[in-house]
Short mmCIF file of C-alpha atoms in Angstrom, two decimals:
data_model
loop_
_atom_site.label_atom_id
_atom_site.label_comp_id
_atom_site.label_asym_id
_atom_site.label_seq_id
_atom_site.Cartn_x
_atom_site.Cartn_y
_atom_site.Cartn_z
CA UNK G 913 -53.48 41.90 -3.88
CA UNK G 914 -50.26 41.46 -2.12
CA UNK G 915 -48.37 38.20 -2.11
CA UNK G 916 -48.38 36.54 0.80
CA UNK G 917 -44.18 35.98 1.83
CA UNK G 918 -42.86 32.89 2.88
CA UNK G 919 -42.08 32.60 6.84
CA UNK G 920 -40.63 29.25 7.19
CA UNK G 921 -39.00 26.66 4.47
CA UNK G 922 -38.29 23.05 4.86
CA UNK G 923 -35.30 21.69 2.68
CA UNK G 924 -36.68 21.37 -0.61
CA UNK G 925 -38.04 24.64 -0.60
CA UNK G 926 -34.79 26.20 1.20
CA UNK G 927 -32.82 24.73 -1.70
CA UNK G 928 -34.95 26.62 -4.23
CA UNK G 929 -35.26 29.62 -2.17
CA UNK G 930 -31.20 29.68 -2.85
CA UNK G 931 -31.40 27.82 -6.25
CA UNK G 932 -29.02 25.46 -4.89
CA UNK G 933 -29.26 21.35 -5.10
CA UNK G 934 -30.82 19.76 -2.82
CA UNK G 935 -28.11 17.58 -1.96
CA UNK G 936 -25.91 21.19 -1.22
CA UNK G 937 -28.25 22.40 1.22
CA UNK G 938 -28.23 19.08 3.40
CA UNK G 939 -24.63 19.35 3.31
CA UNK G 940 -24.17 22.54 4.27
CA UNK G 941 -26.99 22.05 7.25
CA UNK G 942 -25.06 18.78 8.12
CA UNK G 943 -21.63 20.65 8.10
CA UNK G 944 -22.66 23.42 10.35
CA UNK G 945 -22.37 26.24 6.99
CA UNK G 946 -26.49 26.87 7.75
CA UNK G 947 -28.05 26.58 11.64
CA UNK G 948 -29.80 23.86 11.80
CA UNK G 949 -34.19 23.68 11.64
CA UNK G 950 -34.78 26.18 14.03
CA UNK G 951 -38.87 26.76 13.07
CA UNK G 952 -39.78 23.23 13.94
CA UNK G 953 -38.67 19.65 12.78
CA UNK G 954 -37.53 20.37 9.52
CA UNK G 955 -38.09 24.01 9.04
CA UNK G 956 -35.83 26.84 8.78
CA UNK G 957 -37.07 30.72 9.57
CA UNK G 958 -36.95 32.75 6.81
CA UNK G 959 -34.14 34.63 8.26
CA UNK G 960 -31.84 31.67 8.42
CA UNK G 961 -32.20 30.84 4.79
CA UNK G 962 -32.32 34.67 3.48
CA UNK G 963 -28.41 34.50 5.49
CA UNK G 964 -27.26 31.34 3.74
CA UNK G 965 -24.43 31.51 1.36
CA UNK G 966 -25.30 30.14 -2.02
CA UNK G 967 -22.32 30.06 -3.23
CA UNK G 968 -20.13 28.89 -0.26
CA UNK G 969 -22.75 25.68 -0.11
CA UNK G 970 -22.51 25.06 -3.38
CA UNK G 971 -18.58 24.98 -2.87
CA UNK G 972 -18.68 23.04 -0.32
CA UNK G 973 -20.65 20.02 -1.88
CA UNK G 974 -17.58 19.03 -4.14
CA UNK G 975 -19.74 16.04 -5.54
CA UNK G 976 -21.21 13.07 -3.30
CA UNK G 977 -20.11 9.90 -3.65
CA UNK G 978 -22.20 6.62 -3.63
CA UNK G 979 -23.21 3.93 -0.79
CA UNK G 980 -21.32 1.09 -2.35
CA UNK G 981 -17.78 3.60 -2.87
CA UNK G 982 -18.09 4.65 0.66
CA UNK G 983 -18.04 1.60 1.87
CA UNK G 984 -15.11 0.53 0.24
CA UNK G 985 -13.51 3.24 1.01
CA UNK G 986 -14.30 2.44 4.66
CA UNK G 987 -13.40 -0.86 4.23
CA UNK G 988 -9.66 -0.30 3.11
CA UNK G 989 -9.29 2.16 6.30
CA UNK G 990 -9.90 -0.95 8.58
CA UNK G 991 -6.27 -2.79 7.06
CA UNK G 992 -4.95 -4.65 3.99
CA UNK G 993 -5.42 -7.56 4.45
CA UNK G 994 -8.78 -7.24 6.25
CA UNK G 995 -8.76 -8.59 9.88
CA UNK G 996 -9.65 -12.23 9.57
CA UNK G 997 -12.16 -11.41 12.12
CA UNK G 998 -13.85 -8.45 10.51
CA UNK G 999 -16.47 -8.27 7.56
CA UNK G 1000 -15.95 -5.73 4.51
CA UNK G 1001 -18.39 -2.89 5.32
CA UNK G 1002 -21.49 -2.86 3.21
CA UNK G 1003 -23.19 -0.11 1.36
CA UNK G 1004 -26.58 -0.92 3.62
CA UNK G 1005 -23.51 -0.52 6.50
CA UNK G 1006 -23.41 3.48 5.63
CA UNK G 1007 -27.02 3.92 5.52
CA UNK G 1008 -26.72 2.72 9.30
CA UNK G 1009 -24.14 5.45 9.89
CA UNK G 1010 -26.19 7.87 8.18
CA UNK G 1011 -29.20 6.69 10.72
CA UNK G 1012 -26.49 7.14 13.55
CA UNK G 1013 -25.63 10.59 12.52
CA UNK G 1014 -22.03 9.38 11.85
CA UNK G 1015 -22.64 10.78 8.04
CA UNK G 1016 -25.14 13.20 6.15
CA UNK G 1017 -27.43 12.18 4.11
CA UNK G 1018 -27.13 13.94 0.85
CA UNK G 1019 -29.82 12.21 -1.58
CA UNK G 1020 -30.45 8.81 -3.13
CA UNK G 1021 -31.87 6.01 -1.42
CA UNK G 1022 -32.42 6.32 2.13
CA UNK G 1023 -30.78 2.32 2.59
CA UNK G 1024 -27.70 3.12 0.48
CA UNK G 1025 -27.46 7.11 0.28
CA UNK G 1026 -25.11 9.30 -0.74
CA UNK G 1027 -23.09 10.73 1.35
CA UNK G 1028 -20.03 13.77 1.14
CA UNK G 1029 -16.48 12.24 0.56
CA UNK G 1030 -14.47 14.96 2.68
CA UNK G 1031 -16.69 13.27 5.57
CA UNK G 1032 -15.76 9.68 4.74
CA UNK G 1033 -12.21 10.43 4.91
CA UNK G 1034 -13.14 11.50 8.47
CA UNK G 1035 -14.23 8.64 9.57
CA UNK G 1036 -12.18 6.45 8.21
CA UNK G 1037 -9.23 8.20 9.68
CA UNK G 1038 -10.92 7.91 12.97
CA UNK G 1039 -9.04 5.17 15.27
CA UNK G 1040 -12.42 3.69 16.82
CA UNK G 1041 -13.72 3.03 13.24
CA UNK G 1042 -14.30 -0.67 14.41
CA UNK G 1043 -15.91 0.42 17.81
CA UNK G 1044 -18.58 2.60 15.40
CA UNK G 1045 -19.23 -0.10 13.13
CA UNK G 1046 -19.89 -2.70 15.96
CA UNK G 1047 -21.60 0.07 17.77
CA UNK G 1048 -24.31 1.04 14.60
CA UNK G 1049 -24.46 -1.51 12.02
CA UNK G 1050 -26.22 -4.58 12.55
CA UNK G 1051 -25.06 -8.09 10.76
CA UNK G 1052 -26.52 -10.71 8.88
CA UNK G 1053 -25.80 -14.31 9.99
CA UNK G 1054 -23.07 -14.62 7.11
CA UNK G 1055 -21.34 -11.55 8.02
CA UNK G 1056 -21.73 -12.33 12.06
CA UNK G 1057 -20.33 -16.02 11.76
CA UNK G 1058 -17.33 -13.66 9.90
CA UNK G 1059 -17.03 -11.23 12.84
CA UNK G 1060 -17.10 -13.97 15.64
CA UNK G 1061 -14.43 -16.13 13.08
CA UNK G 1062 -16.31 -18.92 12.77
CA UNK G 1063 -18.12 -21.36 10.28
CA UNK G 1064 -21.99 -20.78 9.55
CA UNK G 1065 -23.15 -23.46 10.87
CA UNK G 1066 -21.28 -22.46 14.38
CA UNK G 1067 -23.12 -18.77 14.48
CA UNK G 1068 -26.51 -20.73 14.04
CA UNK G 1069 -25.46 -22.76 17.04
CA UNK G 1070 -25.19 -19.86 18.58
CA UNK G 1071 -28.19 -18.78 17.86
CA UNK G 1072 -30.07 -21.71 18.94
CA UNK G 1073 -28.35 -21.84 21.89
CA UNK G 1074 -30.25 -18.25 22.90
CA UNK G 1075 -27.28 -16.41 23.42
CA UNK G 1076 -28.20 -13.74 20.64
CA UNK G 1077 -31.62 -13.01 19.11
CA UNK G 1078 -32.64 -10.29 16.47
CA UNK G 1079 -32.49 -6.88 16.73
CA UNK G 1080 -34.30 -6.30 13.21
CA UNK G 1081 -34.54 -7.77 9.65
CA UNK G 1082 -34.30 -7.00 5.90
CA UNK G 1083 -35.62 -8.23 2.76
CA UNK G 1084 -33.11 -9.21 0.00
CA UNK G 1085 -34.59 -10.16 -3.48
CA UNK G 1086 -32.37 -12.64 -5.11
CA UNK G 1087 -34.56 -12.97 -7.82
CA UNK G 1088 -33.71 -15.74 -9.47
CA UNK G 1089 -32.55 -17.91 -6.15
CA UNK G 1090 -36.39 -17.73 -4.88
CA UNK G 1091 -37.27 -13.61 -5.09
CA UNK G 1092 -37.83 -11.79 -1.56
CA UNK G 1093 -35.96 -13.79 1.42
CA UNK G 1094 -36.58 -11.89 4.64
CA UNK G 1095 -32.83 -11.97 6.39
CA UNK G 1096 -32.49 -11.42 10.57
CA UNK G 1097 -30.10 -8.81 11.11
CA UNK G 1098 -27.95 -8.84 14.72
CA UNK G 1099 -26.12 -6.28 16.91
CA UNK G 1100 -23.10 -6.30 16.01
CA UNK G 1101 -22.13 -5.23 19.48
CA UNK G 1102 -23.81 -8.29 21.20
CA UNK G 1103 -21.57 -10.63 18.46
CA UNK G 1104 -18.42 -8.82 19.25
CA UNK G 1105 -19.25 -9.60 23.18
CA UNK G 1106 -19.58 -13.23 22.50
CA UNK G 1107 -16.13 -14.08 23.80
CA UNK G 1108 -16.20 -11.91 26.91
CA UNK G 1109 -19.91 -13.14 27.86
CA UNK G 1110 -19.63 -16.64 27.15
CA UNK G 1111 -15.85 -17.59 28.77
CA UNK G 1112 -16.80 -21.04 29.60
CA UNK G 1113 -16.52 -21.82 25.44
CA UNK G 1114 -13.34 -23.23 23.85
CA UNK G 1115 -13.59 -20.23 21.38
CA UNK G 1116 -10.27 -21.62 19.87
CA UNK G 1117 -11.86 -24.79 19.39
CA UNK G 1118 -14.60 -23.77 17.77
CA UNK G 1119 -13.14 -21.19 15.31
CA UNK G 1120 -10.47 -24.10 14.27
CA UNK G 1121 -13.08 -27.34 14.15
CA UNK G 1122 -12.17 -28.77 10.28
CA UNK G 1123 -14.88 -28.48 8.15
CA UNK G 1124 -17.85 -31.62 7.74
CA UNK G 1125 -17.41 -31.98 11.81
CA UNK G 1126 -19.92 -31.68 14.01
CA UNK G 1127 -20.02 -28.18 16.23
CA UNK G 1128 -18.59 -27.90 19.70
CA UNK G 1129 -21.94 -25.90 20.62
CA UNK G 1130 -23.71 -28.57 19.50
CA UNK G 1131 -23.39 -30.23 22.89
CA UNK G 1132 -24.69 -27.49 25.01
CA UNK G 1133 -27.94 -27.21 26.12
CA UNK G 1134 -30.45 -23.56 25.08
CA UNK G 1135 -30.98 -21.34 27.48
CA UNK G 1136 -34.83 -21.32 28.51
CA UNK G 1137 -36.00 -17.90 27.02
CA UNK G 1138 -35.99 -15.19 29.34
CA UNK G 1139 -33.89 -16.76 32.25
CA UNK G 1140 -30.68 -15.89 30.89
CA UNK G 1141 -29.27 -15.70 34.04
CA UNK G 1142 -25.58 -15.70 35.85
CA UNK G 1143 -24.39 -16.23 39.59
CA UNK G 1144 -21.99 -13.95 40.95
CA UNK G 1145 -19.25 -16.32 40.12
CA UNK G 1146 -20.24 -16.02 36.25
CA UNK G 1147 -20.17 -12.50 36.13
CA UNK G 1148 -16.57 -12.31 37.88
CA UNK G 1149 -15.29 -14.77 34.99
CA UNK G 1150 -17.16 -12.41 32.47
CA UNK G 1151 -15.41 -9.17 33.89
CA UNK G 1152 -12.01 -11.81 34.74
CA UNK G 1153 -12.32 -10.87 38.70
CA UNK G 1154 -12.20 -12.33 41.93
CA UNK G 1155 -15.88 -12.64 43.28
CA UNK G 1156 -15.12 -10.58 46.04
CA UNK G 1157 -14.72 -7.59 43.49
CA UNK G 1158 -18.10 -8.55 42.57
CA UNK G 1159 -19.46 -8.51 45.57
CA UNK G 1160 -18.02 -5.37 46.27
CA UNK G 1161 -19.39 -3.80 43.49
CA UNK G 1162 -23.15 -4.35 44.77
CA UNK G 1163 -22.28 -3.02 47.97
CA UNK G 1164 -21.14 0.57 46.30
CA UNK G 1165 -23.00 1.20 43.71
CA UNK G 1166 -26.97 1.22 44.09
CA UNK G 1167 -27.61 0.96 39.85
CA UNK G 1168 -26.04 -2.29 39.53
CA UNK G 1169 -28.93 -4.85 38.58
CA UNK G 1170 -30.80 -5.85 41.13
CA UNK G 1171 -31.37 -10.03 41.25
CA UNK G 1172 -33.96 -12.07 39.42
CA UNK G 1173 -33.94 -15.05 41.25
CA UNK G 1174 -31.73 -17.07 43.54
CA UNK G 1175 -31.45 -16.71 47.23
CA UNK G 1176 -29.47 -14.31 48.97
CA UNK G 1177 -26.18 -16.37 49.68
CA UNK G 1178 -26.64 -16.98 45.46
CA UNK G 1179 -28.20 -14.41 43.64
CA UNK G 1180 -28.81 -14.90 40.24
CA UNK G 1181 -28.76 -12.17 37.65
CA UNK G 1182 -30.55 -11.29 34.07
CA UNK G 1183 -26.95 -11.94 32.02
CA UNK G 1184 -27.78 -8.60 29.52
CA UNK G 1185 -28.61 -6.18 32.86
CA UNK G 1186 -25.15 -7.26 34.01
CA UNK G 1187 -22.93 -6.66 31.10
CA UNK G 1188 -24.61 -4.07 30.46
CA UNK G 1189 -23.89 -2.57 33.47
CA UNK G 1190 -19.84 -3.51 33.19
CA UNK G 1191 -19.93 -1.57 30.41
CA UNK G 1192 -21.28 1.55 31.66
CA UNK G 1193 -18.75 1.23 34.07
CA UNK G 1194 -15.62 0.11 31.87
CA UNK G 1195 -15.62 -2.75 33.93
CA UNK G 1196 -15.50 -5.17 30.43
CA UNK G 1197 -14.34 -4.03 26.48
CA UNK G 1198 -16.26 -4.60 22.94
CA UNK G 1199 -13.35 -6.12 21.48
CA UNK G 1200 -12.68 -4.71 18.26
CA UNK G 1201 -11.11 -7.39 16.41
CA UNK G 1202 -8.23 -9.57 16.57
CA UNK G 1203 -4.51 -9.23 18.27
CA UNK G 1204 -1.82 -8.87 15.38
CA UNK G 1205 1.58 -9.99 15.40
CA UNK G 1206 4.59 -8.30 13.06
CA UNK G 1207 6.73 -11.28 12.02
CA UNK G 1208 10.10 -10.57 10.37
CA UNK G 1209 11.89 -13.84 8.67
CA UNK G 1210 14.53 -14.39 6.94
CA UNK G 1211 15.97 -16.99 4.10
CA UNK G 1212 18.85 -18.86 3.85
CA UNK G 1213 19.62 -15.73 1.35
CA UNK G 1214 19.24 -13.11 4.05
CA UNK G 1215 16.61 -11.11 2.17
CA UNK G 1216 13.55 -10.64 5.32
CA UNK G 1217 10.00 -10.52 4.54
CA UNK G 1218 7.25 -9.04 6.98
CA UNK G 1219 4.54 -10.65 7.25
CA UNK G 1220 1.11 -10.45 9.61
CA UNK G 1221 -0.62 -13.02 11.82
CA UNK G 1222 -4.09 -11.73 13.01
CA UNK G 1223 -5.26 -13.40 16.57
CA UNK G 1224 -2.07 -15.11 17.20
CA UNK G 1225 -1.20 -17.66 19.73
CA UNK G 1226 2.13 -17.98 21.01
CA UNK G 1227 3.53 -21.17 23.35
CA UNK G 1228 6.44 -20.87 24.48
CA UNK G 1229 8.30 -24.36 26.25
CA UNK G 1230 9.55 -24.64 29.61
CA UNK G 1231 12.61 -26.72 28.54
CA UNK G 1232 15.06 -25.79 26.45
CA UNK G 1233 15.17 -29.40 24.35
CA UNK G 1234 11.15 -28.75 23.78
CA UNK G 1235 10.04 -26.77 21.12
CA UNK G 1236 8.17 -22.94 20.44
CA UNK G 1237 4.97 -22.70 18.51
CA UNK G 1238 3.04 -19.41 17.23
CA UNK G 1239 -0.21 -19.52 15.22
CA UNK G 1240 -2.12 -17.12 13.53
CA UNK G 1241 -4.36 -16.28 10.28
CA UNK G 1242 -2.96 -15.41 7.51
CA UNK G 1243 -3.57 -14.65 4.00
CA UNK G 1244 -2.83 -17.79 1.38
CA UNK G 1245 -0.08 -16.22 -0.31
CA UNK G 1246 1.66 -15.34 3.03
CA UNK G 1247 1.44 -18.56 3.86
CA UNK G 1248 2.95 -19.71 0.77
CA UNK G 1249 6.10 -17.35 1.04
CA UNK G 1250 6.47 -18.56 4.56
CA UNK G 1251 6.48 -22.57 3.80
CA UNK G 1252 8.89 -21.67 0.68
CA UNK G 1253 11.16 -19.61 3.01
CA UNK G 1254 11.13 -22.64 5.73
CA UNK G 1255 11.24 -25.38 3.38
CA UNK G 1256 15.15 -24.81 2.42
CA UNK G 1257 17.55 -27.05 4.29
CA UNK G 1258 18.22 -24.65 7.51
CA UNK G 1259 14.99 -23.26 7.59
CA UNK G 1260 13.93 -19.83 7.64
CA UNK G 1261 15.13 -17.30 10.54
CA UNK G 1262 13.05 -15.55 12.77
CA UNK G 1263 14.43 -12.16 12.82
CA UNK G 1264 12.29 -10.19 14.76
CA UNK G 1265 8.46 -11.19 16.69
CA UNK G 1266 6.37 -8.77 17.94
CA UNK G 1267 3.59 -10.40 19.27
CA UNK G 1268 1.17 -9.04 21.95
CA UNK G 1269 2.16 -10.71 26.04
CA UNK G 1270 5.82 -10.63 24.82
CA UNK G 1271 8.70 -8.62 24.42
CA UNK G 1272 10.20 -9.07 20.78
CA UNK G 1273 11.91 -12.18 20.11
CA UNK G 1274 14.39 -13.75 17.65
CA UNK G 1275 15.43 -17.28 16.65
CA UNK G 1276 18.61 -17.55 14.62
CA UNK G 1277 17.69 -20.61 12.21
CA UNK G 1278 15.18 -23.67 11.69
CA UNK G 1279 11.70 -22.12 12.02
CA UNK G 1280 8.92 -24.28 10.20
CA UNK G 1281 5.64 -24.73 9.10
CA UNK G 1282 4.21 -27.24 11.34
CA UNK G 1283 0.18 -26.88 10.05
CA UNK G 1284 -1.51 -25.08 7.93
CA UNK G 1285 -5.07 -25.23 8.54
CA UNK G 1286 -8.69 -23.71 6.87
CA UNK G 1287 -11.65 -23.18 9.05
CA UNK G 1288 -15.20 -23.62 8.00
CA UNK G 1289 -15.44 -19.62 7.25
CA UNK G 1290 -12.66 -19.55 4.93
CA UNK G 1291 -9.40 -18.24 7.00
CA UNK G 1292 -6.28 -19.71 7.05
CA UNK G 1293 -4.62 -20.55 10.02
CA UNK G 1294 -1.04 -20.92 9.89
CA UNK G 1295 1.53 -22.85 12.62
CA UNK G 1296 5.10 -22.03 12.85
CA UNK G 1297 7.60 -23.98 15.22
CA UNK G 1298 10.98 -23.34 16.31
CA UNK G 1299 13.89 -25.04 18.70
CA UNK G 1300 12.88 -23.91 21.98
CA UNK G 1301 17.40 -23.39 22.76
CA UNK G 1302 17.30 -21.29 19.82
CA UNK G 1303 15.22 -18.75 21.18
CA UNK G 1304 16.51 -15.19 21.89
CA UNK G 1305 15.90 -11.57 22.57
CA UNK G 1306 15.26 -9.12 19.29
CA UNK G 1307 18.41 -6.80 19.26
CA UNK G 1308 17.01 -3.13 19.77
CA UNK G 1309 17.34 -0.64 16.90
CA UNK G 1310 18.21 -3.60 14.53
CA UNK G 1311 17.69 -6.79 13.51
CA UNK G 1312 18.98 -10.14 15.05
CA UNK G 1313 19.49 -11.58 18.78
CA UNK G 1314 21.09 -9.79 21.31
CA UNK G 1315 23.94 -11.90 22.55
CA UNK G 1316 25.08 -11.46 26.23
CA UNK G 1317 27.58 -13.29 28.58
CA UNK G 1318 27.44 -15.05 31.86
CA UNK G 1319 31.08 -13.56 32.99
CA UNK G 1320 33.14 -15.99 34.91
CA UNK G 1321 33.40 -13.50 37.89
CA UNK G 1322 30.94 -11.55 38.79
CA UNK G 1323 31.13 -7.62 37.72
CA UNK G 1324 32.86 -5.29 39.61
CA UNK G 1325 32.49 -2.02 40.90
CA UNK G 1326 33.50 -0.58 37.59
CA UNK G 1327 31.74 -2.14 34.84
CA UNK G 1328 29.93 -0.02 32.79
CA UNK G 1329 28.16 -2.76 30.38
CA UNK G 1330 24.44 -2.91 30.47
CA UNK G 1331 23.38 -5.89 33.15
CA UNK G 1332 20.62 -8.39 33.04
CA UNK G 1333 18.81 -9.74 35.28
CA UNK G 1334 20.23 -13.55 34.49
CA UNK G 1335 23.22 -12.21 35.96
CA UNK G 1336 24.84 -11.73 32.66
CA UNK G 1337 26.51 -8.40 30.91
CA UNK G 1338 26.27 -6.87 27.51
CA UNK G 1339 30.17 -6.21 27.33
CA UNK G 1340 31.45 -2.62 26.06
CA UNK G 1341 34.85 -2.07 24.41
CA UNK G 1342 36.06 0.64 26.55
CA UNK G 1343 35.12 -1.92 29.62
CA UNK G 1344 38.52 -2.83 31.96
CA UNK G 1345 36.79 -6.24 33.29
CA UNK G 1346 34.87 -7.28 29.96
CA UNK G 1347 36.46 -5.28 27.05
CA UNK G 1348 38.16 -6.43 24.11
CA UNK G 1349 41.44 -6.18 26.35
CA UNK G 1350 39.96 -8.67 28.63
CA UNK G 1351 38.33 -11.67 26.23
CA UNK G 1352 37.72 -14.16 26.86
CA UNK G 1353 35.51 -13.54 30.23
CA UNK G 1354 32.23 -14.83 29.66
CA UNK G 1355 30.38 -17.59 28.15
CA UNK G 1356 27.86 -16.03 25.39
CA UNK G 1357 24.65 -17.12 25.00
CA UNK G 1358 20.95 -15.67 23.43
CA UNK G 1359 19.55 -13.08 25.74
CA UNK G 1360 16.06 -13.36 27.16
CA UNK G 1361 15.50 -16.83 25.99
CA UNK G 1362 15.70 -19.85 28.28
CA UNK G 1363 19.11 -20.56 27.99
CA UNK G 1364 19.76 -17.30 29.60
CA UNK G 1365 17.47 -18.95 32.66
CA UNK G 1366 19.36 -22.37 32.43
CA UNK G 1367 22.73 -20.78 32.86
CA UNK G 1368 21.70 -18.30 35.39
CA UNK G 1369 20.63 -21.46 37.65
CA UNK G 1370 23.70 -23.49 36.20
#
């Protein structure tokens, strides 16, 4: 009696037909080396796996790697330091990417799998890396309160207020802390969109409340569950437009939510319909983590040190006799190196700030550490200050302040030094009205700072 041949194969049996692992034949399905199931769900034709390479998948598999070294692998591509407002990824994070088709799965178990290395690398070198994680891994209240940079205590605030609610939920045993704890898990999406959805909070406020004191949130009142609703006014302050735009919007495009309740002079709209829309429509960001600032300083030595403030704040005064501030996190032994640097008897020079709303500034002497502050979820948040007079532009192509003059006379017709718009010059040897020949012309003074605007009026 004839046997009966084999017409169609699912993996197990397509790895045996080629006497291959298992974990080679995903890989080379998930890497596009074999068609994918093209008999059903699951099932390859017997011509598709009679064509398959043995050899070239087994090649290609070059050994998987585990969950947990995936993720750390994963982590390190998101920055050293990690942003203060980002969580280290987790291995249960890359069985979420696996579920999101972001990674194969090559064996092991389905919550932490394995996974190909060459395709970790991938992704890590990806730019959006953040926008994926906060697009397919949920959190747990720990890591959210970490994402939204604030204490514990503040993200279950947030949570009673209504503003987020579970998307799922897994079950942790911590044996010997009470066995099987059921934990909520949240999208990490909805926590990133915190700040852009809720603009009426003092988010500053509430990431830098001391520990032991009592949560700004805890003033504000739930929202009654399912009337989670804005006016038109709201959602212009969520998408940081004028109403009008708003209103506008309605008018041309027939998808945008229709209203829940309110009257027709004041609609009032379901608050996820509406940024959901804005983001179909790149109307509103997920931000992806926190602004960074390069800082440059230097020692009464000379020697500079870099260093880097995550979500910084910069004030800059209106008077010259008032003084600069910048904050930012930091890690604790930056902040050490900066309070040594400033402590000395001139202070520490600010060589070069790049900071995001600014163009690059300098201070020549006398920056200080003003605070140094930890929040209830463990960052640091450091305060430098700085003579408000001192301030300068960062020279280009080098370090320092560039240094221009108000000239006595206005330039002429044939002055070739770069202008600015103070009215002052950056002189040039070779210069017949502001050379060397013709010194002294001008009174110098830091460029870009406020002096430059105080002399320009003087």
């Amino acid at each position: 009696m004839a046997r009966s041949v084999r017409e169609q194969y699912d993996e197990n049996q397509a790895a045996g037909r080629l006497r291959v692992p298992l974990a080679a034949w995903r890989w080379a399905v998930g890497s596009g080396l074999v068609p994918a199931a093209d008999a059903g769900p699951g099932l390859w034709s017997r011509a598709v796996v009679e064509a398959a390479d043995p050899e070239q998948a087994r090649a290609a598999l070059r050994g998987p790697i585990g969950a947990g070294v995936a993720a750390d692998r994963l982590t390190e591509a998101l920055g050293v330091p990690l942003p203060i407002l980002r969580p280290r990824v987790t291995a249960a994070a890359v069985g979420h990417l696996v579920k999101a088709g972001l990674l194969v799965y090559l064996g092991g178990d389905t919550q932490f799998p394995d996974v190909h290395p060459d395709q970790v690398a991938a992704l890590a070198r990806r730019r959006d890396l953040p926008a994926l994680l906060d697009r397919h891994v949920p959190l747990g209240p720990d890591q959210a309160a970490v994402r939204l940079g604030v204490r514990r205590t503040d993200f279950d605030q947030v949570v009673r207020l209504g503003w987020l609610a579970p998307v799922a939920s897994v079950d942790v045993d911590y044996k010997r802390q009470g066995g099987v704890t059921t934990v909520p898990l949240y999208d990490a999406q909805d926590v990133a969109l915190l700040e852009v959805v809720r603009p009426f909070v003092d988010w500053r406020a509430v990431r830098t409340v001391t520990a032991g004191r009592r949560s700004p949130l805890a003033a504000l009142d739930p929202v009654v569950p399912g009337q989670d609703r804005v006016l038109l006014a709201a959602v212009a302050r969520i998408a940081r437009v004028g109403r009008a735009a708003v209103v506008n919007w309605r008018r041309r495009h027939p998808d945008f939510p229709d209203p829940v309740a309110g009257t027709d002079v004041h609609p009032q709209f379901e608050c996820r319909a509406v940024v959901a829309w804005l983001l179909t429509h790149d109307k509103i960001e997920v931000p992806t983590g926190p602004t960074i600032a390069s800082l440059v300083l230097a020692g009464a030595g000379g020697a500079t040190h870099r260093f880097r403030l995550d979500d910084p704040y910069l004030a800059l005064a209106d008077d010259a006799a008032g003084e600069d501030s910048l904050s930012g996190w930091s890690t604790d032994a930056d902040a050490d190196t900066v309070a040594e640097l400033a402590a000395g008897e001139f202070g520490a020079s600010l060589r070069r700030l790049a900071a995001p709303g600014t163009g690059p500034l300098a201070v020549p002497g006398k920056v200080r550490v003003i605070e140094r502050f930890r929040a209830g979820s463990g960052g640091l948040r450091v305060t430098l200050a700085w003579p408000a007079g001192l301030r300068g532009a960062a020279s280009v192509g080098s370090v320092g302040v560039v240094r221009h003059g108000v000239p006595y006379a206005g330039p002429g017709l044939e002055c070739v030094c770069t202008r600015h718009e103070c009215g002052g010059v950056v002189p040039v040897d070779w210069c017949r009205e502001h050379g060397r020949a013709a010194e002294p012309v001008m009174e110098w003074h830091p460029g870009g700072g406020i002096r430059c605007t105080a002399l320009a009026e003087g």
